[in-house]
Coordinates of C-alpha atoms in Angstrom, one line a residue:
Chain A
M11 CA -24.2 11.6 24.5
K12 CA -28.2 13.5 22.5
F13 CA -29.2 11.4 21.3
N14 CA -30.4 14.1 18.0
S15 CA -31.1 13.6 14.2
E16 CA -27.5 14.2 13.2
T17 CA -25.8 11.4 15.2
L18 CA -28.4 8.3 13.6
A19 CA -27.9 9.9 10.2
D20 CA -23.9 9.6 11.8
L21 CA -24.3 5.8 12.3
F22 CA -26.4 5.2 9.3
Y23 CA -24.3 6.4 7.6
R24 CA -21.0 4.6 9.3
G25 CA -22.7 0.8 9.2
G26 CA -25.3 1.1 7.5
S27 CA -24.2 -0.7 4.9
I28 CA -23.0 -3.3 6.8
V29 CA -26.0 -4.3 8.7
L30 CA -27.5 -4.1 4.9
F31 CA -25.0 -6.6 3.7
I32 CA -25.2 -9.1 7.5
L33 CA -29.0 -9.1 6.9
L34 CA -28.6 -10.1 2.5
W35 CA -26.1 -12.5 3.9
Q36 CA -28.3 -14.1 6.5
L37 CA -31.3 -14.0 4.5
G38 CA -29.7 -15.5 1.4
C39 CA -28.5 -18.5 4.2
S40 CA -32.2 -18.7 5.5
S41 CA -33.9 -19.2 3.1
G42 CA -30.8 -21.6 1.3
F43 CA -30.0 -19.2 -1.6
L44 CA -26.7 -19.5 -0.9
P45 CA -25.5 -22.7 -0.3
M46 CA -24.6 -23.7 3.5
T47 CA -21.8 -26.5 2.8
F48 CA -19.3 -23.6 1.7
V49 CA -21.4 -20.1 3.1
A50 CA -21.6 -20.3 7.4
S51 CA -24.3 -17.6 7.7
P52 CA -23.5 -14.8 10.0
L53 CA -25.8 -16.3 13.5
S54 CA -24.1 -19.6 13.2
I55 CA -20.9 -18.1 13.1
V56 CA -22.1 -15.3 15.7
E57 CA -22.5 -19.1 18.2
T58 CA -19.2 -20.2 17.2
L59 CA -17.9 -16.6 18.5
W60 CA -19.9 -17.2 21.6
Q61 CA -18.7 -20.8 22.2
Y62 CA -15.1 -19.3 21.0
L63 CA -15.8 -17.2 24.0
K64 CA -17.0 -19.5 27.1
D65 CA -14.0 -21.9 26.6
G66 CA -11.2 -19.1 26.7
S67 CA -10.1 -20.2 23.6
L68 CA -10.7 -16.8 21.8
Y69 CA -7.9 -15.0 24.4
K70 CA -6.0 -17.8 24.5
H71 CA -5.4 -17.8 20.0
A72 CA -5.7 -13.4 19.7
S73 CA -3.2 -12.9 22.6
V74 CA -0.5 -15.3 20.9
S75 CA -1.8 -14.0 17.4
V76 CA -1.5 -10.0 18.7
L77 CA 1.6 -10.6 20.2
R78 CA 3.1 -11.8 16.6
A79 CA 1.9 -9.2 14.8
F80 CA 2.9 -6.6 17.4
Y81 CA 6.2 -7.7 17.4
G82 CA 6.3 -7.9 13.3
F83 CA 4.9 -4.3 12.8
I84 CA 7.1 -2.8 15.4
L85 CA 10.3 -5.1 14.0
A86 CA 9.3 -3.5 10.9
A87 CA 8.2 0.4 11.6
L88 CA 11.2 0.7 13.3
V89 CA 13.7 0.1 10.6
A90 CA 11.5 1.5 7.3
V91 CA 10.5 4.8 9.1
P92 CA 14.1 5.8 9.1
L93 CA 14.9 4.6 6.0
G94 CA 11.6 5.5 4.3
F95 CA 13.3 9.4 5.4
M96 CA 16.9 9.0 4.3
L97 CA 15.0 7.9 0.6
G98 CA 12.0 10.6 0.4
G99 CA 14.8 13.7 0.4
W100 CA 17.6 13.5 2.5
F101 CA 20.3 11.5 1.2
K102 CA 18.8 11.6 -2.6
N103 CA 22.9 9.7 -3.7
F104 CA 21.3 7.4 -0.9
E105 CA 18.3 6.7 -2.5
R106 CA 19.9 6.1 -6.2
V107 CA 21.4 3.2 -4.5
F108 CA 19.0 2.0 -2.6
N109 CA 15.5 2.3 -4.5
P110 CA 16.7 -0.1 -7.1
L111 CA 17.5 -2.8 -4.4
L112 CA 14.7 -2.2 -2.3
V113 CA 11.8 -1.7 -4.9
F114 CA 13.8 -5.8 -6.5
L115 CA 13.7 -6.6 -2.2
G116 CA 10.2 -5.5 -2.2
Q117 CA 9.1 -8.0 -4.5
F118 CA 10.1 -10.4 -3.5
N119 CA 6.7 -12.5 -2.0
P120 CA 6.2 -13.8 1.5
F121 CA 4.6 -16.7 0.3
A122 CA 7.6 -17.8 -2.6
L123 CA 9.9 -16.8 0.8
F124 CA 7.7 -18.9 3.1
S125 CA 9.8 -21.9 2.1
V126 CA 13.1 -20.2 2.9
F127 CA 12.2 -18.5 6.1
L128 CA 11.1 -22.6 7.6
L129 CA 14.9 -23.4 6.2
L130 CA 17.1 -20.5 8.1
F131 CA 14.6 -20.0 10.6
G132 CA 13.1 -22.9 11.9
I133 CA 9.5 -23.7 12.4
G134 CA 9.8 -21.5 15.8
E135 CA 8.3 -18.3 16.7
F136 CA 10.9 -15.9 14.9
S137 CA 10.2 -17.3 11.5
K138 CA 6.5 -15.8 12.0
V139 CA 8.0 -12.8 12.8
A140 CA 10.0 -12.3 10.4
M141 CA 6.9 -13.7 7.2
I142 CA 5.0 -10.6 8.6
F143 CA 8.3 -8.3 9.3
W144 CA 9.2 -8.3 5.6
V145 CA 5.0 -7.7 4.6
A146 CA 4.8 -5.3 7.0
I147 CA 8.3 -3.0 5.9
W148 CA 7.1 -1.9 2.5
P149 CA 4.1 0.2 3.3
I150 CA 6.1 2.0 6.0
L151 CA 8.7 2.6 3.3
L152 CA 6.8 3.4 0.5
N153 CA 4.6 5.6 2.1
A154 CA 7.0 6.9 4.2
T155 CA 8.9 8.4 1.0
L156 CA 6.2 9.2 -1.1
G157 CA 5.3 12.0 1.9
V158 CA 8.6 13.4 2.0
K159 CA 8.3 13.6 -1.3
S160 CA 5.2 15.0 -1.7
V161 CA 5.7 17.7 1.3
E162 CA 4.8 21.5 -1.4
P163 CA 7.5 22.6 -3.1
N164 CA 7.0 26.1 -2.0
L165 CA 6.8 25.8 1.7
I166 CA 10.6 24.4 1.6
K167 CA 11.2 26.6 -1.0
L168 CA 9.7 29.7 2.1
A169 CA 11.3 27.9 5.4
R170 CA 14.6 27.9 3.3
S171 CA 15.1 31.6 2.4
M172 CA 13.9 32.3 6.4
G173 CA 17.3 30.8 7.2
M174 CA 16.0 27.7 8.6
G175 CA 18.2 24.9 9.0
K176 CA 17.8 21.0 8.1
I177 CA 16.8 19.5 11.9
G178 CA 14.0 23.0 11.6
L179 CA 12.9 21.6 8.5
L180 CA 12.6 18.2 9.3
L181 CA 10.8 19.3 12.3
K182 CA 8.8 21.5 11.5
I183 CA 8.0 21.1 7.4
V184 CA 8.4 18.0 6.3
I185 CA 7.1 15.7 9.5
P186 CA 4.3 17.5 9.9
S187 CA 3.4 17.8 6.1
S188 CA 4.6 13.8 5.4
S189 CA 2.4 12.7 8.7
A190 CA -0.5 12.1 6.8
F191 CA 1.8 9.3 4.1
L192 CA 3.0 7.7 7.7
F193 CA 0.5 7.6 9.4
S194 CA -1.6 5.8 5.8
G195 CA 1.2 3.8 5.8
L196 CA 1.4 2.4 9.3
R197 CA -1.8 1.7 9.4
M198 CA -1.6 0.2 6.0
A199 CA 1.1 -2.0 7.7
A200 CA -0.4 -3.2 10.6
G201 CA -3.8 -4.6 8.6
T202 CA -1.1 -6.2 6.4
A203 CA 0.7 -7.7 9.7
F204 CA -2.6 -9.2 10.6
F205 CA -3.5 -10.2 6.8
M206 CA -0.6 -12.7 7.4
L207 CA -1.1 -14.5 10.1
I208 CA -2.7 -16.8 8.0
P209 CA 0.3 -17.7 6.2
A210 CA 2.5 -17.3 8.5
E211 CA 0.6 -19.3 11.0
M212 CA 0.6 -21.8 8.7
M213 CA 4.2 -22.8 9.0
G214 CA 3.8 -24.8 12.7
A215 CA 1.8 -23.5 14.5
S216 CA -0.4 -25.4 17.4
R217 CA -1.7 -21.8 18.7
G218 CA -3.2 -18.6 17.3
L219 CA -6.1 -17.0 15.2
G220 CA -4.3 -18.4 11.7
W221 CA -4.1 -21.2 13.0
L222 CA -7.3 -21.8 14.1
I223 CA -8.7 -20.7 10.5
I224 CA -6.4 -23.6 8.3
N225 CA -7.2 -25.7 11.5
A226 CA -10.9 -25.2 10.4
Q227 CA -10.1 -25.4 6.6
I228 CA -8.5 -28.4 6.9
N229 CA -10.9 -29.8 9.3
Y230 CA -13.6 -28.4 6.6
Q231 CA -15.0 -26.6 9.4
I232 CA -16.7 -24.0 7.8
P233 CA -18.5 -22.0 10.5
K234 CA -15.3 -22.0 12.3
L235 CA -13.5 -21.0 9.0
Y236 CA -15.6 -17.5 9.2
A237 CA -15.5 -16.9 12.5
G238 CA -12.1 -17.1 12.6
T239 CA -12.1 -14.6 9.8
T240 CA -14.1 -12.4 11.5
I241 CA -12.3 -12.3 14.5
I242 CA -8.8 -11.7 12.3
V243 CA -10.6 -9.0 10.4
L244 CA -12.4 -7.5 13.6
F245 CA -8.6 -6.7 14.8
G246 CA -8.3 -5.3 11.7
L247 CA -10.8 -2.9 11.7
L248 CA -9.9 -2.0 15.4
I249 CA -6.1 -1.1 14.5
D250 CA -7.5 0.6 11.4
K251 CA -9.9 2.7 13.9
L252 CA -6.8 3.5 16.8
F253 CA -4.7 4.1 13.7
R254 CA -7.5 6.9 12.5
I255 CA -7.6 8.1 15.7
F256 CA -4.6 9.1 16.4
E257 CA -4.2 10.4 13.5
K258 CA -6.9 13.1 13.7
G259 CA -5.1 14.0 16.7
L260 CA -1.7 14.3 14.7
V261 CA -2.3 15.6 11.9
N262 CA -4.8 18.2 12.8
W263 CA -3.5 21.3 10.2
K264 CA -5.6 19.8 7.5
E265 CA -8.5 21.7 6.6
A266 CA -11.2 19.3 6.0
Q267 CA -13.1 18.5 2.3
V268 CA -16.8 19.1 0.7
I269 CA -16.9 17.7 -2.7
Chain B
M16 CA 27.6 51.5 -14.5
R17 CA 30.0 50.4 -16.7
E18 CA 28.7 46.9 -16.0
I19 CA 26.0 47.4 -16.7
E20 CA 26.2 49.0 -20.2
L21 CA 28.6 46.8 -21.0
T22 CA 26.4 43.5 -20.4
G23 CA 23.5 45.4 -22.4
E24 CA 26.7 45.4 -25.0
S25 CA 27.6 41.1 -25.3
F26 CA 23.5 41.4 -25.4
G27 CA 22.8 42.8 -27.9
A28 CA 25.9 42.9 -30.0
D29 CA 25.5 39.1 -30.5
P30 CA 23.1 37.0 -29.0
N31 CA 24.4 33.6 -31.0
R32 CA 28.0 33.8 -29.9
S33 CA 26.1 33.9 -25.8
L34 CA 24.1 31.7 -26.9
T35 CA 26.2 28.6 -28.9
L36 CA 29.6 29.4 -25.8
P37 CA 28.3 27.5 -22.5
K38 CA 26.3 24.8 -25.0
A39 CA 29.5 24.0 -25.6
N40 CA 31.2 23.5 -22.7
K41 CA 28.7 21.6 -20.4
L42 CA 27.5 19.0 -23.1
P43 CA 30.2 16.5 -22.4
A44 CA 29.7 17.1 -18.4
K45 CA 25.6 16.3 -18.6
E46 CA 26.9 12.5 -20.1
I47 CA 29.4 11.6 -17.9
K48 CA 26.7 12.8 -15.0
G49 CA 24.3 11.2 -16.8
F50 CA 26.3 7.5 -17.1
R51 CA 27.3 8.1 -13.1
D52 CA 24.1 9.0 -12.5
R53 CA 22.8 5.6 -15.1
I54 CA 26.1 4.1 -12.8
M55 CA 24.9 4.9 -9.4
S56 CA 21.4 3.1 -9.8
W57 CA 22.4 -0.3 -10.5
Y58 CA 25.2 -0.1 -6.6
G59 CA 23.0 -1.3 -4.6
I60 CA 21.9 -4.1 -6.4
I61 CA 25.5 -4.5 -6.8
A62 CA 26.4 -5.4 -4.0
F63 CA 23.9 -7.4 -2.9
L64 CA 24.8 -9.4 -5.4
L65 CA 28.0 -9.7 -4.2
L66 CA 26.9 -10.5 -1.0
W67 CA 24.9 -12.7 -1.7
Q68 CA 27.7 -14.6 -4.0
M69 CA 30.1 -15.0 -0.9
A70 CA 28.0 -15.4 2.0
P71 CA 28.6 -18.8 2.4
Y72 CA 32.2 -19.2 1.4
L73 CA 32.4 -16.0 4.6
G74 CA 30.5 -18.4 6.5
L75 CA 28.0 -16.0 6.9
A76 CA 24.9 -18.4 5.4
D77 CA 24.5 -21.5 5.2
G78 CA 24.8 -23.1 1.3
R79 CA 23.0 -25.5 2.1
F80 CA 20.2 -23.1 2.6
I81 CA 21.2 -19.9 0.5
P82 CA 23.0 -21.3 -2.0
P83 CA 25.3 -19.2 -3.6
L84 CA 24.3 -16.9 -6.5
S85 CA 26.7 -19.2 -9.0
T86 CA 24.1 -22.4 -8.6
V87 CA 21.0 -20.4 -8.6
L88 CA 22.0 -18.6 -12.6
A89 CA 23.8 -21.5 -13.1
D90 CA 20.1 -23.5 -12.3
A91 CA 18.1 -20.6 -13.8
F92 CA 20.2 -21.0 -17.1
K93 CA 18.7 -24.9 -17.0
L94 CA 16.1 -23.6 -16.6
V95 CA 16.4 -20.9 -19.7
A96 CA 18.3 -23.3 -21.9
N97 CA 15.4 -26.2 -21.8
G98 CA 12.8 -22.8 -22.2
Q99 CA 10.4 -24.7 -18.9
I100 CA 10.8 -21.3 -16.9
F101 CA 9.6 -19.2 -20.2
I102 CA 6.1 -21.6 -20.1
H103 CA 5.4 -20.7 -16.0
A104 CA 6.3 -17.0 -16.6
A105 CA 4.5 -17.4 -19.3
T106 CA 0.8 -18.5 -17.3
S107 CA 1.8 -16.9 -14.0
C108 CA 1.9 -13.4 -16.1
Q109 CA -0.8 -13.8 -17.9
R110 CA -3.3 -15.0 -15.0
V111 CA -1.4 -11.9 -12.9
L112 CA -2.4 -9.9 -16.6
L113 CA -6.8 -11.4 -16.4
G114 CA -7.1 -11.1 -13.4
L115 CA -5.4 -7.2 -13.0
L116 CA -7.5 -5.6 -16.3
A117 CA -10.6 -6.5 -14.9
A118 CA -9.8 -5.6 -11.3
I119 CA -8.9 -2.4 -12.8
V120 CA -12.0 -2.5 -15.6
V121 CA -14.4 -2.7 -12.3
A122 CA -12.8 -0.5 -10.0
I123 CA -11.6 2.1 -11.3
P124 CA -15.0 4.0 -13.3
S125 CA -16.7 2.7 -10.3
A126 CA -14.4 4.3 -8.0
V127 CA -14.7 7.6 -10.0
V128 CA -18.3 7.9 -10.3
L129 CA -19.1 7.0 -7.0
A130 CA -17.1 9.2 -5.1
G131 CA -17.5 12.5 -8.0
W132 CA -21.4 12.3 -8.1
F133 CA -22.9 9.6 -5.7
P134 CA -20.3 10.9 -2.3
R135 CA -23.6 10.2 -0.2
F136 CA -23.6 7.1 -1.1
T137 CA -20.0 6.4 -1.5
K138 CA -20.1 7.5 2.2
F139 CA -22.5 4.6 3.0
M140 CA -21.2 2.0 1.5
S141 CA -16.7 3.0 1.9
P142 CA -17.4 0.9 6.1
L143 CA -19.1 -2.1 3.8
L144 CA -16.7 -1.8 0.5
A145 CA -13.0 -1.3 4.0
L146 CA -14.3 -4.4 5.4
L147 CA -14.4 -6.8 2.6
G148 CA -11.2 -5.4 1.4
N149 CA -10.1 -6.0 4.4
I150 CA -11.5 -10.0 4.3
N151 CA -8.3 -12.2 4.1
P152 CA -8.2 -13.4 0.6
F153 CA -6.7 -16.7 2.4
A154 CA -9.3 -17.6 4.7
L155 CA -11.9 -17.6 1.2
F156 CA -9.8 -20.0 -0.5
P157 CA -12.0 -23.0 -0.3
L158 CA -14.6 -21.1 -0.6
F159 CA -13.4 -20.1 -4.0
I160 CA -12.4 -23.8 -4.9
L161 CA -16.2 -25.1 -3.7
L162 CA -17.4 -21.9 -6.7
F163 CA -15.4 -21.9 -9.3
G164 CA -13.3 -25.2 -8.6
V165 CA -9.8 -26.0 -9.7
G166 CA -8.9 -24.6 -12.7
E167 CA -7.8 -21.5 -14.2
L168 CA -11.2 -19.3 -13.2
A169 CA -10.6 -19.9 -9.5
K170 CA -7.2 -18.6 -9.7
F171 CA -8.5 -15.4 -12.2
A172 CA -10.9 -15.4 -9.4
I173 CA -8.4 -14.9 -6.3
I174 CA -6.8 -12.3 -7.8
F175 CA -9.7 -10.1 -9.6
W176 CA -10.6 -10.2 -5.9
S177 CA -7.6 -9.4 -4.0
S178 CA -6.3 -6.7 -6.7
L179 CA -9.9 -5.0 -6.9
F180 CA -10.4 -3.6 -3.4
P181 CA -6.9 -1.6 -3.1
I182 CA -7.5 -0.6 -6.5
L183 CA -11.4 0.9 -5.1
N184 CA -10.4 1.9 -2.2
T185 CA -7.3 4.0 -2.9
T186 CA -9.3 5.4 -5.6
I187 CA -12.3 6.2 -4.3
G188 CA -9.7 8.2 -1.2
G189 CA -8.1 10.2 -3.9
V190 CA -11.6 11.7 -5.6
Q191 CA -12.1 12.5 -1.5
N192 CA -8.6 13.8 -1.2
I193 CA -8.3 16.7 -4.1
D194 CA -7.0 20.0 -2.1
P195 CA -11.0 21.6 -1.8
I196 CA -8.7 24.4 -3.1
L197 CA -7.8 23.3 -6.2
L198 CA -12.1 22.3 -6.5
K199 CA -13.7 26.1 -5.0
T200 CA -11.7 28.1 -7.7
A201 CA -12.2 26.0 -9.8
R202 CA -15.9 25.7 -9.2
S203 CA -15.2 30.0 -8.4
M204 CA -14.3 30.6 -11.8
G205 CA -17.3 28.8 -13.0
A206 CA -16.7 25.5 -14.3
S207 CA -19.5 22.8 -14.8
K208 CA -19.1 19.7 -13.3
G209 CA -18.1 18.0 -16.4
V210 CA -14.6 20.4 -16.8
I211 CA -14.3 20.1 -12.8
F212 CA -14.4 16.8 -13.5
Q213 CA -11.7 16.1 -16.0
K214 CA -9.4 18.9 -15.4
V215 CA -9.1 18.9 -11.7
V216 CA -10.7 15.5 -10.3
L217 CA -9.7 13.1 -12.6
P218 CA -5.8 13.8 -12.6
G219 CA -6.1 15.4 -9.2
A220 CA -6.5 11.4 -8.0
L221 CA -4.8 10.5 -10.3
P222 CA -1.1 10.0 -8.3
S223 CA -3.7 8.6 -5.9
I224 CA -5.1 6.6 -8.8
F225 CA -1.2 4.9 -10.0
T226 CA -0.5 3.9 -6.0
G227 CA -3.7 2.1 -5.9
L228 CA -2.5 0.1 -9.1
R229 CA 0.9 -0.2 -7.9
M230 CA -1.0 -1.7 -4.7
G231 CA -3.0 -4.3 -6.8
A232 CA -0.5 -4.9 -8.7
T233 CA 1.5 -6.3 -5.9
T234 CA -1.7 -8.3 -4.1
A235 CA -2.2 -9.4 -7.4
F236 CA 1.5 -11.4 -7.5
L237 CA 1.5 -12.6 -3.9
F238 CA -2.1 -13.8 -4.6
L239 CA -0.9 -15.2 -8.2
I240 CA 2.0 -17.5 -5.9
A241 CA -0.3 -19.0 -3.1
A242 CA -3.1 -19.8 -5.7
E243 CA -1.0 -21.4 -7.7
M244 CA 0.6 -23.1 -5.3
L245 CA -2.9 -24.5 -3.8
S246 CA -3.2 -26.2 -7.6
A247 CA -1.7 -26.2 -10.3
S248 CA 0.8 -27.6 -13.2
A249 CA 2.8 -24.8 -13.9
G250 CA 3.7 -21.1 -13.2
M251 CA 6.4 -19.4 -10.4
G252 CA 4.4 -20.2 -8.0
W253 CA 4.4 -24.1 -9.1
L254 CA 8.1 -23.9 -9.8
I255 CA 9.1 -22.8 -5.9
H256 CA 6.1 -25.6 -4.4
N257 CA 7.4 -28.5 -6.6
S258 CA 10.9 -27.2 -6.0
S259 CA 10.2 -26.6 -2.0
M260 CA 8.6 -30.2 -1.8
N261 CA 11.3 -32.3 -3.5
N262 CA 14.0 -30.0 -1.2
Y263 CA 16.0 -28.7 -3.7
I264 CA 16.3 -25.3 -3.1
P265 CA 18.7 -23.7 -5.4
R266 CA 15.5 -24.0 -7.5
I267 CA 13.2 -22.3 -4.4
Y268 CA 15.5 -19.1 -5.2
V269 CA 15.4 -19.5 -9.5
G270 CA 11.9 -18.6 -8.9
V271 CA 11.8 -16.3 -5.6
V272 CA 13.5 -13.9 -8.6
G273 CA 11.6 -14.6 -11.7
I274 CA 8.9 -13.7 -9.5
A275 CA 10.6 -10.4 -8.0
L276 CA 11.6 -9.9 -11.3
L277 CA 8.2 -10.3 -12.9
G278 CA 7.1 -7.3 -10.9
M279 CA 10.1 -5.2 -10.9
L280 CA 9.0 -4.8 -14.1
M281 CA 5.4 -4.8 -13.8
S282 CA 6.3 -1.5 -11.7
L283 CA 8.6 -1.0 -14.1
L284 CA 5.4 -0.4 -16.7
L285 CA 3.1 1.3 -14.4
N286 CA 5.9 4.2 -13.2
K287 CA 6.2 4.7 -17.2
L288 CA 2.7 4.9 -17.3
E289 CA 2.4 7.4 -14.1
N290 CA 5.2 9.2 -15.7
F291 CA 3.5 10.3 -18.9
F292 CA 0.5 11.0 -17.0
L293 CA 1.0 12.9 -14.3
D294 CA 3.8 15.5 -15.7
F295 CA 2.1 18.5 -14.0
K296 CA 3.7 17.2 -10.6
E297 CA 7.1 19.4 -9.5
E298 CA 10.8 17.2 -7.7
V299 CA 10.3 17.7 -3.9
K300 CA 14.5 18.9 -3.1
L301 CA 15.7 18.5 0.2
D302 CA 19.6 19.5 0.2

C-alpha cells in the first residue's frame, strides 16, 4: 500500500473522530472528571479484554453468542426476504391481507414477549434464537417491501413495454433496483441480532457475551461491563463492515454522489 | 373515416352527456370496491385472532401458556372497567412521546445541518456516530441509573438515547443519498443553496427522515418496556413485568397486545404525516 496524503486523509476521516473520542474519554477518566465508579477508562477496558483473550474466555463466550445471533438472523432472512418481495408488489391482495397483521405483530415488543417465549420454549437455546429471530425479521421485511415499492416505475413500464415476463422483471429490474434497500435491511437485522444478545442471554444463559455483561452488571464489575459491551459493539461493526463490502460488490450500478 | 367523424360529432355536440354518463355508472362500483378493500385489510388480523382463540381448544397450544383470546379479553375488560389500563397507557405514552420528541428536536435539525452544510465534518464524525448508535442502551442501563437515579429522568434518558441515533443516522444518510441528478439539475438551472435545500434536499431526504422516525419510534417503545421493567410503579412495561412475576399469564398478553396497539397508533399517525408530506411520490404497480 502506498502511503500518500490521500490514504492519510482517508484514515483521518475513517478513524479520526473515534480516536479523538477515546482520547477525551481516557483524559476525562484519568483527570477524575468522569467518576471511576461508573465510567471505566479505555485503558482498563483494554486490560480486561486482554485478560479475557489470554484465558480463552473471550473465544468461549463469543463463539456461543455468534452462533446464536447467526441462527436467529438466518432464520429471519429466510422468512422475511421472500415475504417482503411478495408484499412489496407481487401480490397486491396478499399485501392488503397480511400487511395490517404484520404491522400489528411487528409492534410486539421482544422484551414483553420475553416472558411468553420463556413460557413456550423454556430457558434453552431455542428461546434465545426465537428472540433474536423476532427482532431480526422486521428490518428485513420492512426494507424488502420498501425496496420493491421504490423501484423506478419508468423502468418497470419500459421493461414491460418491451415484452419482459414476470420472472425477467424480477431478476433484471426488481432485484437489482431494490438490492440497496434489501442489503441495508439485512445489515440492520444483523446489527439488531447482535444487539438483542444481551436481553436474549438474560433468560438463563450460562455462557455468551450477553451473559458476560449481565453477570458484570449484577456483580457491579464496571470494567467487565464495558469490556463486554465493547466486544458486542466491535462484532456489530465487523458485521456491518462485511455487509457493506458485500453491498459494494453487488450493488455496483449506482452512481456515487457528490453534494 | 366515418368513425372519426362520429366521435368528433358526439364530442362537439353534447359534452355534458359524455361526461355524466360514465360517472353515473361508475360510482356504485367504486363504492363496492372501496368497501371490499377496507374489509380485505382486516382478513389477516381476523384470521390471526380466530386462530388464537381456537388454538388451545384444538390442542395446537397449551392453554395455560397461550390462553384463548376470550380469557385475555375478559382480563383486558376488567382492567378497562376499573380504569387501571388507562393509567398505565397514559404513563407509557407520556414517557415515549417526551423522549421521542426530544430526540426529534435534537436529531433532525442537526442531521440536516451536518449533512447539508458540513459534508466534510459529517464524514469525519459519521464513524463515531455509527459507533455510538451501535452501543447497546441495555448495557448503559446501570450507567443511566447511576447518573439519573431510578426516577423519570433515567427513563427519559434511555428513551432519548435509544431513539436519537436511528433518527440522526438515517436523516444523515437520507441527505447524503439524494439523487445526484436532481442536485446537478437544480444547480445547472442556477438554483441558489437555499433553494436547493428547500426544493431538493429537504423533499429528497423526507422519505429517509420518516424511515428514521419510524425506527426511532420503534426503538423508543422497545426500550420503554425495558426501562419500565427496570424500575417503575406504573406503565405498560410494569404491567407485564408485574404479571409475569405473579405468574398471571392472561395479563401478560393484555400488556403485550396493549403495547402493540399503542405502537400501531403511533405508526398510523406517522403514516398519516408521511402521506401528507410525501404526496409527490408515485406508487409502483407490478401486476
